């Protein structure tokens, strides 16, 4: 009986490992194919059947991307938009989460319900009225129109509220006995205690806005304000023949910073989603 259980356990472990390897291959293959295509010649990208690896890596494909589109200008615009959104989100979600977790007032359930409602409403529903509003205000082709709609983050308020609720009320009361203001309590006590959650929210917001394509596309018509995803998409219109090696090189330039950022901060992101008490 024990031998059968051992055999069954071994089979289950093998199937578990095999399933994980299959999932890893499914998720990693698109990235592998993008890197491989980015290093191929145009003739290799059109070969049938396709080759898995380039015969000779073509590093000039990346320099061709910089020659075709103004990458540095698009990169600057993306950084301005993403950093501004993250900074303004912190100014909004930290006080909101602090109020919903540590203040007791009659309208608190209503405000929390509105936050949850904002999380359930798809953002695409609000795009049209927001576009008309910015159009009437003359804010098309400005950084403002790409930043303001995203500074409210219902998910961030909800997540940060859950972390703030774990902070003992006695800590806040002790700080108030020392004449600490609410601003000091938020920035000196609460925020250091939930550092991993704040880093995670900032990274998720940064990555989301970095990859945002639709909203900057409809809000900009000039290269002066276009972001990197739109610039990379213009590689498809560079000439009549789709140069997939150049397109994939551009996509790799777009994705690589986010992959490196996630690898560096992956531990913080995992810790933020693991429920644990705050000491």
PDB file of C-alpha atoms in Angstrom:
ATOM      1  CA  UNK A   1       0.000   0.000   0.000  1.00  0.00           C
ATOM      2  CA  UNK A   2       2.806   2.397   0.885  1.00  0.00           C
ATOM      3  CA  UNK A   3       4.623   1.561  -2.366  1.00  0.00           C
ATOM      4  CA  UNK A   4       1.461   2.331  -4.363  1.00  0.00           C
ATOM      5  CA  UNK A   5       1.102   5.667  -2.585  1.00  0.00           C
ATOM      6  CA  UNK A   6       4.726   6.482  -3.345  1.00  0.00           C
ATOM      7  CA  UNK A   7       4.242   5.605  -7.011  1.00  0.00           C
ATOM      8  CA  UNK A   8       1.064   7.665  -7.171  1.00  0.00           C
ATOM      9  CA  UNK A   9       2.837  10.615  -5.524  1.00  0.00           C
ATOM     10  CA  UNK A  10       5.716  10.311  -7.980  1.00  0.00           C
ATOM     11  CA  UNK A  11       3.319  10.278 -10.961  1.00  0.00           C
ATOM     12  CA  UNK A  12       1.473  13.324  -9.612  1.00  0.00           C
ATOM     13  CA  UNK A  13       4.774  15.178  -9.142  1.00  0.00           C
ATOM     14  CA  UNK A  14       5.876  14.335 -12.679  1.00  0.00           C
ATOM     15  CA  UNK A  15       2.548  15.509 -14.120  1.00  0.00           C
ATOM     16  CA  UNK A  16       2.731  18.668 -12.019  1.00  0.00           C
ATOM     17  CA  UNK A  17       6.241  19.482 -13.278  1.00  0.00           C
ATOM     18  CA  UNK A  18       5.260  18.647 -16.871  1.00  0.00           C
ATOM     19  CA  UNK A  19       2.188  20.895 -16.660  1.00  0.00           C
ATOM     20  CA  UNK A  20       4.251  23.780 -15.285  1.00  0.00           C
ATOM     21  CA  UNK A  21       6.843  23.355 -18.039  1.00  0.00           C
ATOM     22  CA  UNK A  22       4.113  23.435 -20.696  1.00  0.00           C
ATOM     23  CA  UNK A  23       2.658  26.631 -19.221  1.00  0.00           C
ATOM     24  CA  UNK A  24       6.122  28.221 -19.073  1.00  0.00           C
ATOM     25  CA  UNK A  25       6.748  27.331 -22.720  1.00  0.00           C
ATOM     26  CA  UNK A  26       3.359  28.719 -23.782  1.00  0.00           C
ATOM     27  CA  UNK A  27       4.003  32.027 -22.011  1.00  0.00           C
ATOM     28  CA  UNK A  28       7.702  32.316 -22.900  1.00  0.00           C
ATOM     29  CA  UNK A  29       7.489  31.361 -26.571  1.00  0.00           C
ATOM     30  CA  UNK A  30       6.034  34.716 -27.781  1.00  0.00           C
ATOM     31  CA  UNK A  31       8.935  36.548 -26.111  1.00  0.00           C
ATOM     32  CA  UNK A  32      11.443  34.106 -27.612  1.00  0.00           C
ATOM     33  CA  UNK A  33       9.892  34.564 -31.069  1.00  0.00           C
ATOM     34  CA  UNK A  34       9.954  38.347 -30.724  1.00  0.00           C
ATOM     35  CA  UNK A  35      13.658  38.321 -29.804  1.00  0.00           C
ATOM     36  CA  UNK A  36      14.486  35.858 -32.571  1.00  0.00           C
ATOM     37  CA  UNK A  37      12.602  37.856 -35.219  1.00  0.00           C
ATOM     38  CA  UNK A  38      14.186  41.104 -34.043  1.00  0.00           C
ATOM     39  CA  UNK A  39      17.629  39.648 -34.859  1.00  0.00           C
ATOM     40  CA  UNK A  40      16.738  38.205 -38.286  1.00  0.00           C
ATOM     41  CA  UNK A  41      17.095  39.629 -41.759  1.00  0.00           C
ATOM     42  CA  UNK A  42      13.962  40.536 -43.691  1.00  0.00           C
ATOM     43  CA  UNK A  43      14.423  37.479 -45.928  1.00  0.00           C
ATOM     44  CA  UNK A  44      14.548  35.186 -42.886  1.00  0.00           C
ATOM     45  CA  UNK A  45      11.278  36.598 -41.527  1.00  0.00           C
ATOM     46  CA  UNK A  46       9.565  35.696 -44.813  1.00  0.00           C
ATOM     47  CA  UNK A  47      11.015  32.180 -45.047  1.00  0.00           C
ATOM     48  CA  UNK A  48       8.539  29.288 -45.132  1.00  0.00           C
ATOM     49  CA  UNK A  49       8.775  27.229 -42.989  1.00  0.00           C
ATOM     50  CA  UNK A  50      10.070  29.811 -40.509  1.00  0.00           C
ATOM     51  CA  UNK A  51      13.423  29.375 -38.813  1.00  0.00           C
ATOM     52  CA  UNK A  52      13.599  29.386 -35.039  1.00  0.00           C
ATOM     53  CA  UNK A  53      16.954  31.169 -34.745  1.00  0.00           C
ATOM     54  CA  UNK A  54      18.617  33.814 -36.921  1.00  0.00           C
ATOM     55  CA  UNK A  55      21.515  32.614 -39.053  1.00  0.00           C
ATOM     56  CA  UNK A  56      23.478  35.704 -38.026  1.00  0.00           C
ATOM     57  CA  UNK A  57      22.166  38.207 -35.442  1.00  0.00           C
ATOM     58  CA  UNK A  58      21.340  41.522 -37.078  1.00  0.00           C
ATOM     59  CA  UNK A  59      21.991  44.127 -34.374  1.00  0.00           C
ATOM     60  CA  UNK A  60      21.574  46.855 -36.973  1.00  0.00           C
ATOM     61  CA  UNK A  61      17.797  46.283 -36.777  1.00  0.00           C
ATOM     62  CA  UNK A  62      17.718  48.287 -33.534  1.00  0.00           C
ATOM     63  CA  UNK A  63      19.602  51.214 -35.026  1.00  0.00           C
ATOM     64  CA  UNK A  64      17.154  51.109 -37.945  1.00  0.00           C
ATOM     65  CA  UNK A  65      14.304  51.633 -35.474  1.00  0.00           C
ATOM     66  CA  UNK A  66      15.966  54.839 -34.250  1.00  0.00           C
ATOM     67  CA  UNK A  67      16.443  55.987 -37.845  1.00  0.00           C
ATOM     68  CA  UNK A  68      12.802  55.337 -38.770  1.00  0.00           C
ATOM     69  CA  UNK A  69      11.025  56.986 -35.821  1.00  0.00           C
ATOM     70  CA  UNK A  70      12.084  59.547 -33.164  1.00  0.00           C
ATOM     71  CA  UNK A  71      12.403  56.995 -30.358  1.00  0.00           C
ATOM     72  CA  UNK A  72      13.905  59.395 -27.816  1.00  0.00           C
ATOM     73  CA  UNK A  73      11.055  61.864 -28.215  1.00  0.00           C
ATOM     74  CA  UNK A  74       8.427  59.130 -27.729  1.00  0.00           C
ATOM     75  CA  UNK A  75      10.400  57.723 -24.794  1.00  0.00           C
ATOM     76  CA  UNK A  76      10.507  61.140 -23.131  1.00  0.00           C
ATOM     77  CA  UNK A  77       6.747  61.564 -23.546  1.00  0.00           C
ATOM     78  CA  UNK A  78       6.059  58.108 -22.085  1.00  0.00           C
ATOM     79  CA  UNK A  79       8.239  58.826 -19.064  1.00  0.00           C
ATOM     80  CA  UNK A  80       6.587  62.213 -18.469  1.00  0.00           C
ATOM     81  CA  UNK A  81       3.094  60.690 -18.613  1.00  0.00           C
ATOM     82  CA  UNK A  82       3.853  57.564 -16.553  1.00  0.00           C
ATOM     83  CA  UNK A  83       5.819  59.298 -13.797  1.00  0.00           C
ATOM     84  CA  UNK A  84       3.234  62.078 -13.512  1.00  0.00           C
ATOM     85  CA  UNK A  85       0.366  59.596 -13.267  1.00  0.00           C
ATOM     86  CA  UNK A  86       2.115  57.556 -10.560  1.00  0.00           C
ATOM     87  CA  UNK A  87       2.992  60.657  -8.519  1.00  0.00           C
ATOM     88  CA  UNK A  88      -0.535  62.117  -8.719  1.00  0.00           C
ATOM     89  CA  UNK A  89      -2.094  58.725  -7.937  1.00  0.00           C
ATOM     90  CA  UNK A  90      -0.130  58.598  -4.696  1.00  0.00           C
ATOM     91  CA  UNK A  91      -1.445  62.058  -3.781  1.00  0.00           C
ATOM     92  CA  UNK A  92      -5.006  60.799  -4.312  1.00  0.00           C
ATOM     93  CA  UNK A  93      -5.073  57.186  -3.132  1.00  0.00           C
ATOM     94  CA  UNK A  94      -3.015  57.540   0.081  1.00  0.00           C
ATOM     95  CA  UNK A  95      -5.331  60.130   1.754  1.00  0.00           C
ATOM     96  CA  UNK A  96      -8.410  58.341   0.371  1.00  0.00           C
ATOM     97  CA  UNK A  97      -7.306  54.955   1.718  1.00  0.00           C
ATOM     98  CA  UNK A  98      -6.315  56.513   5.056  1.00  0.00           C
ATOM     99  CA  UNK A  99      -9.723  58.169   5.375  1.00  0.00           C
ATOM    100  CA  UNK A 100     -11.625  54.986   4.498  1.00  0.00           C
ATOM    101  CA  UNK A 101      -9.626  52.860   6.923  1.00  0.00           C
ATOM    102  CA  UNK A 102      -8.937  54.997   9.991  1.00  0.00           C
ATOM    103  CA  UNK A 103     -11.687  57.631  10.116  1.00  0.00           C
ATOM    104  CA  UNK A 104     -15.189  56.944  11.386  1.00  0.00           C
ATOM    105  CA  UNK A 105     -17.871  59.137   9.796  1.00  0.00           C
ATOM    106  CA  UNK A 106     -21.381  58.562   8.483  1.00  0.00           C
ATOM    107  CA  UNK A 107     -20.584  58.881   4.773  1.00  0.00           C
ATOM    108  CA  UNK A 108     -17.670  56.430   4.868  1.00  0.00           C
ATOM    109  CA  UNK A 109     -19.713  53.392   3.667  1.00  0.00           C
ATOM    110  CA  UNK A 110     -21.111  55.505   0.825  1.00  0.00           C
ATOM    111  CA  UNK A 111     -17.660  56.679  -0.268  1.00  0.00           C
ATOM    112  CA  UNK A 112     -16.300  53.153  -0.107  1.00  0.00           C
ATOM    113  CA  UNK A 113     -19.248  51.934  -2.202  1.00  0.00           C
ATOM    114  CA  UNK A 114     -18.455  54.626  -4.786  1.00  0.00           C
ATOM    115  CA  UNK A 115     -14.851  53.452  -4.890  1.00  0.00           C
ATOM    116  CA  UNK A 116     -15.967  49.875  -5.498  1.00  0.00           C
ATOM    117  CA  UNK A 117     -18.431  51.069  -8.134  1.00  0.00           C
ATOM    118  CA  UNK A 118     -15.615  52.903  -9.899  1.00  0.00           C
ATOM    119  CA  UNK A 119     -13.639  49.671  -9.926  1.00  0.00           C
ATOM    120  CA  UNK A 120     -16.521  47.766 -11.528  1.00  0.00           C
ATOM    121  CA  UNK A 121     -17.259  50.279 -14.302  1.00  0.00           C
ATOM    122  CA  UNK A 122     -15.093  49.632 -17.394  1.00  0.00           C
ATOM    123  CA  UNK A 123     -12.929  52.614 -18.198  1.00  0.00           C
ATOM    124  CA  UNK A 124     -13.879  52.365 -21.890  1.00  0.00           C
ATOM    125  CA  UNK A 125     -17.390  53.553 -21.004  1.00  0.00           C
ATOM    126  CA  UNK A 126     -16.040  56.906 -19.820  1.00  0.00           C
ATOM    127  CA  UNK A 127     -13.654  57.499 -22.719  1.00  0.00           C
ATOM    128  CA  UNK A 128     -16.169  59.216 -25.030  1.00  0.00           C
ATOM    129  CA  UNK A 129     -17.532  61.819 -22.564  1.00  0.00           C
ATOM    130  CA  UNK A 130     -14.034  62.509 -21.246  1.00  0.00           C
ATOM    131  CA  UNK A 131     -12.781  62.998 -24.808  1.00  0.00           C
ATOM    132  CA  UNK A 132     -15.563  65.497 -25.576  1.00  0.00           C
ATOM    133  CA  UNK A 133     -14.842  67.339 -22.327  1.00  0.00           C
ATOM    134  CA  UNK A 134     -11.132  67.689 -23.077  1.00  0.00           C
ATOM    135  CA  UNK A 135     -11.898  68.637 -26.674  1.00  0.00           C
ATOM    136  CA  UNK A 136     -14.138  71.518 -25.540  1.00  0.00           C
ATOM    137  CA  UNK A 137     -11.450  72.632 -23.091  1.00  0.00           C
ATOM    138  CA  UNK A 138      -8.820  72.663 -25.847  1.00  0.00           C
ATOM    139  CA  UNK A 139      -6.659  70.038 -24.167  1.00  0.00           C
ATOM    140  CA  UNK A 140      -6.156  67.762 -27.179  1.00  0.00           C
ATOM    141  CA  UNK A 141      -2.443  67.289 -27.913  1.00  0.00           C
ATOM    142  CA  UNK A 142      -1.383  68.030 -24.342  1.00  0.00           C
ATOM    143  CA  UNK A 143       0.142  65.991 -21.542  1.00  0.00           C
ATOM    144  CA  UNK A 144      -2.765  66.993 -19.309  1.00  0.00           C
ATOM    145  CA  UNK A 145      -5.301  65.007 -21.340  1.00  0.00           C
ATOM    146  CA  UNK A 146      -3.180  61.858 -21.005  1.00  0.00           C
ATOM    147  CA  UNK A 147      -2.523  62.242 -17.277  1.00  0.00           C
ATOM    148  CA  UNK A 148      -5.663  63.566 -15.557  1.00  0.00           C
ATOM    149  CA  UNK A 149      -8.068  60.683 -16.474  1.00  0.00           C
ATOM    150  CA  UNK A 150      -5.794  58.123 -14.796  1.00  0.00           C
ATOM    151  CA  UNK A 151      -4.886  59.734 -11.471  1.00  0.00           C
ATOM    152  CA  UNK A 152      -7.870  58.080  -9.805  1.00  0.00           C
ATOM    153  CA  UNK A 153      -7.239  54.405  -9.135  1.00  0.00           C
ATOM    154  CA  UNK A 154     -10.117  52.595  -7.348  1.00  0.00           C
ATOM    155  CA  UNK A 155      -8.138  49.354  -7.143  1.00  0.00           C
ATOM    156  CA  UNK A 156      -5.252  51.225  -5.524  1.00  0.00           C
ATOM    157  CA  UNK A 157      -7.583  52.826  -2.961  1.00  0.00           C
ATOM    158  CA  UNK A 158      -9.142  49.451  -2.135  1.00  0.00           C
ATOM    159  CA  UNK A 159      -5.819  47.619  -1.854  1.00  0.00           C
ATOM    160  CA  UNK A 160      -4.153  50.328   0.235  1.00  0.00           C
ATOM    161  CA  UNK A 161      -7.214  50.549   2.495  1.00  0.00           C
ATOM    162  CA  UNK A 162      -6.894  46.836   3.281  1.00  0.00           C
ATOM    163  CA  UNK A 163      -3.247  47.356   4.263  1.00  0.00           C
ATOM    164  CA  UNK A 164      -3.989  50.449   6.358  1.00  0.00           C
ATOM    165  CA  UNK A 165      -6.687  48.525   8.233  1.00  0.00           C
ATOM    166  CA  UNK A 166      -3.984  46.118   9.447  1.00  0.00           C
ATOM    167  CA  UNK A 167      -2.088  48.947  11.159  1.00  0.00           C
ATOM    168  CA  UNK A 168      -3.064  48.935  14.872  1.00  0.00           C
ATOM    169  CA  UNK A 169      -5.150  51.933  15.884  1.00  0.00           C
ATOM    170  CA  UNK A 170      -3.010  52.245  19.019  1.00  0.00           C
ATOM    171  CA  UNK A 171      -0.049  53.294  16.864  1.00  0.00           C
ATOM    172  CA  UNK A 172      -2.053  56.202  15.420  1.00  0.00           C
ATOM    173  CA  UNK A 173      -3.389  57.200  18.821  1.00  0.00           C
ATOM    174  CA  UNK A 174       0.146  57.224  20.248  1.00  0.00           C
ATOM    175  CA  UNK A 175       1.275  59.464  17.384  1.00  0.00           C
ATOM    176  CA  UNK A 176      -1.600  61.862  18.037  1.00  0.00           C
ATOM    177  CA  UNK A 177      -0.644  62.054  21.708  1.00  0.00           C
ATOM    178  CA  UNK A 178       2.739  63.278  20.474  1.00  0.00           C
ATOM    179  CA  UNK A 179       0.909  66.043  18.560  1.00  0.00           C
ATOM    180  CA  UNK A 180       1.510  64.442  15.163  1.00  0.00           C
ATOM    181  CA  UNK A 181      -0.748  65.776  12.413  1.00  0.00           C
ATOM    182  CA  UNK A 182      -2.633  63.520  10.022  1.00  0.00           C
ATOM    183  CA  UNK A 183      -0.114  64.344   7.292  1.00  0.00           C
ATOM    184  CA  UNK A 184       2.751  63.206   9.510  1.00  0.00           C
ATOM    185  CA  UNK A 185       0.860  60.064  10.465  1.00  0.00           C
ATOM    186  CA  UNK A 186       0.239  59.228   6.800  1.00  0.00           C
ATOM    187  CA  UNK A 187       3.745  59.941   5.527  1.00  0.00           C
ATOM    188  CA  UNK A 188       5.873  59.044   8.566  1.00  0.00           C
ATOM    189  CA  UNK A 189       3.960  56.085  10.013  1.00  0.00           C
ATOM    190  CA  UNK A 190       1.409  54.591   7.621  1.00  0.00           C
ATOM    191  CA  UNK A 191       3.330  54.723   4.338  1.00  0.00           C
ATOM    192  CA  UNK A 192       6.569  53.117   5.660  1.00  0.00           C
ATOM    193  CA  UNK A 193       4.482  50.260   7.083  1.00  0.00           C
ATOM    194  CA  UNK A 194       2.894  49.509   3.689  1.00  0.00           C
ATOM    195  CA  UNK A 195       5.957  50.180   1.543  1.00  0.00           C
ATOM    196  CA  UNK A 196       5.626  46.932  -0.453  1.00  0.00           C
ATOM    197  CA  UNK A 197       2.015  47.738  -1.379  1.00  0.00           C
ATOM    198  CA  UNK A 198       2.947  51.270  -2.449  1.00  0.00           C
ATOM    199  CA  UNK A 199       5.800  49.993  -4.617  1.00  0.00           C
ATOM    200  CA  UNK A 200       3.521  47.410  -6.199  1.00  0.00           C
ATOM    201  CA  UNK A 201       0.781  49.932  -6.942  1.00  0.00           C
ATOM    202  CA  UNK A 202       3.322  52.299  -8.443  1.00  0.00           C
ATOM    203  CA  UNK A 203       4.799  49.590 -10.647  1.00  0.00           C
ATOM    204  CA  UNK A 204       1.407  48.335 -11.828  1.00  0.00           C
ATOM    205  CA  UNK A 205       0.300  51.870 -12.623  1.00  0.00           C
ATOM    206  CA  UNK A 206       3.565  52.642 -14.418  1.00  0.00           C
ATOM    207  CA  UNK A 207       3.391  49.472 -16.521  1.00  0.00           C
ATOM    208  CA  UNK A 208      -0.295  50.016 -17.363  1.00  0.00           C
ATOM    209  CA  UNK A 209       0.290  53.570 -18.562  1.00  0.00           C
ATOM    210  CA  UNK A 210       3.519  52.613 -20.326  1.00  0.00           C
ATOM    211  CA  UNK A 211       1.594  50.074 -22.411  1.00  0.00           C
ATOM    212  CA  UNK A 212      -1.447  52.328 -22.897  1.00  0.00           C
ATOM    213  CA  UNK A 213      -2.105  52.695 -26.619  1.00  0.00           C
ATOM    214  CA  UNK A 214      -5.746  53.619 -27.189  1.00  0.00           C
ATOM    215  CA  UNK A 215      -6.026  56.801 -25.092  1.00  0.00           C
ATOM    216  CA  UNK A 216      -2.803  58.505 -26.280  1.00  0.00           C
ATOM    217  CA  UNK A 217      -3.777  57.549 -29.839  1.00  0.00           C
ATOM    218  CA  UNK A 218      -7.073  59.438 -29.780  1.00  0.00           C
ATOM    219  CA  UNK A 219      -5.784  62.345 -27.674  1.00  0.00           C
ATOM    220  CA  UNK A 220      -2.718  63.145 -29.796  1.00  0.00           C
ATOM    221  CA  UNK A 221      -2.175  63.968 -33.442  1.00  0.00           C
ATOM    222  CA  UNK A 222       1.355  65.371 -33.196  1.00  0.00           C
ATOM    223  CA  UNK A 223       4.652  63.584 -32.638  1.00  0.00           C
ATOM    224  CA  UNK A 224       5.492  66.143 -29.958  1.00  0.00           C
ATOM    225  CA  UNK A 225       3.075  64.437 -27.517  1.00  0.00           C
ATOM    226  CA  UNK A 226       2.854  60.857 -28.759  1.00  0.00           C
ATOM    227  CA  UNK A 227       4.061  58.069 -26.494  1.00  0.00           C
ATOM    228  CA  UNK A 228       6.321  55.119 -27.286  1.00  0.00           C
ATOM    229  CA  UNK A 229       3.595  52.502 -28.028  1.00  0.00           C
ATOM    230  CA  UNK A 230       2.163  54.768 -30.742  1.00  0.00           C
ATOM    231  CA  UNK A 231       5.626  55.431 -32.126  1.00  0.00           C
ATOM    232  CA  UNK A 232       6.387  51.709 -32.343  1.00  0.00           C
ATOM    233  CA  UNK A 233       3.079  51.099 -34.130  1.00  0.00           C
ATOM    234  CA  UNK A 234       4.154  53.621 -36.804  1.00  0.00           C
ATOM    235  CA  UNK A 235       6.880  51.195 -37.870  1.00  0.00           C
ATOM    236  CA  UNK A 236       4.180  49.215 -39.672  1.00  0.00           C
ATOM    237  CA  UNK A 237       3.515  52.201 -41.921  1.00  0.00           C
ATOM    238  CA  UNK A 238       7.162  52.905 -42.632  1.00  0.00           C
ATOM    239  CA  UNK A 239       6.913  51.413 -46.148  1.00  0.00           C
ATOM    240  CA  UNK A 240       4.678  49.165 -48.232  1.00  0.00           C
ATOM    241  CA  UNK A 241       6.465  45.937 -47.193  1.00  0.00           C
ATOM    242  CA  UNK A 242       6.053  45.015 -43.551  1.00  0.00           C
ATOM    243  CA  UNK A 243       9.575  44.756 -42.149  1.00  0.00           C
ATOM    244  CA  UNK A 244       8.785  42.356 -39.336  1.00  0.00           C
ATOM    245  CA  UNK A 245      12.363  42.276 -38.122  1.00  0.00           C
ATOM    246  CA  UNK A 246      12.314  46.053 -37.578  1.00  0.00           C
ATOM    247  CA  UNK A 247       8.827  45.933 -36.056  1.00  0.00           C
ATOM    248  CA  UNK A 248       9.868  43.240 -33.588  1.00  0.00           C
ATOM    249  CA  UNK A 249      13.038  45.140 -32.747  1.00  0.00           C
ATOM    250  CA  UNK A 250      10.862  48.133 -31.889  1.00  0.00           C
ATOM    251  CA  UNK A 251       8.532  45.972 -29.802  1.00  0.00           C
ATOM    252  CA  UNK A 252      11.528  44.576 -27.939  1.00  0.00           C
ATOM    253  CA  UNK A 253      12.673  48.108 -27.139  1.00  0.00           C
ATOM    254  CA  UNK A 254       9.173  48.813 -25.811  1.00  0.00           C
ATOM    255  CA  UNK A 255       8.872  45.670 -23.681  1.00  0.00           C
ATOM    256  CA  UNK A 256      12.419  45.283 -22.376  1.00  0.00           C
ATOM    257  CA  UNK A 257      12.340  48.139 -19.789  1.00  0.00           C
ATOM    258  CA  UNK A 258       9.135  46.755 -18.262  1.00  0.00           C
ATOM    259  CA  UNK A 259      10.549  43.219 -18.102  1.00  0.00           C
ATOM    260  CA  UNK A 260      13.686  44.466 -16.348  1.00  0.00           C
ATOM    261  CA  UNK A 261      11.598  46.585 -13.978  1.00  0.00           C
ATOM    262  CA  UNK A 262       9.403  43.599 -13.085  1.00  0.00           C
ATOM    263  CA  UNK A 263      12.391  41.301 -12.567  1.00  0.00           C
ATOM    264  CA  UNK A 264      13.987  43.816 -10.198  1.00  0.00           C
ATOM    265  CA  UNK A 265      10.787  44.369  -8.195  1.00  0.00           C
ATOM    266  CA  UNK A 266       9.118  40.951  -8.550  1.00  0.00           C
ATOM    267  CA  UNK A 267       9.734  40.081  -4.886  1.00  0.00           C
ATOM    268  CA  UNK A 268       8.006  43.266  -3.718  1.00  0.00           C
ATOM    269  CA  UNK A 269       5.042  42.561  -5.990  1.00  0.00           C
ATOM    270  CA  UNK A 270       4.654  39.006  -4.669  1.00  0.00           C
ATOM    271  CA  UNK A 271       4.904  40.185  -1.075  1.00  0.00           C
ATOM    272  CA  UNK A 272       2.231  42.820  -1.640  1.00  0.00           C
ATOM    273  CA  UNK A 273      -0.327  40.207  -2.641  1.00  0.00           C
ATOM    274  CA  UNK A 274       0.439  37.872   0.264  1.00  0.00           C
ATOM    275  CA  UNK A 275      -1.822  38.600   3.245  1.00  0.00           C
ATOM    276  CA  UNK A 276       0.257  39.159   6.320  1.00  0.00           C
ATOM    277  CA  UNK A 277      -0.108  41.093   9.536  1.00  0.00           C
ATOM    278  CA  UNK A 278       1.875  44.299  10.001  1.00  0.00           C
ATOM    279  CA  UNK A 279       4.163  44.212  12.995  1.00  0.00           C
TER     280      UNK A 279
END
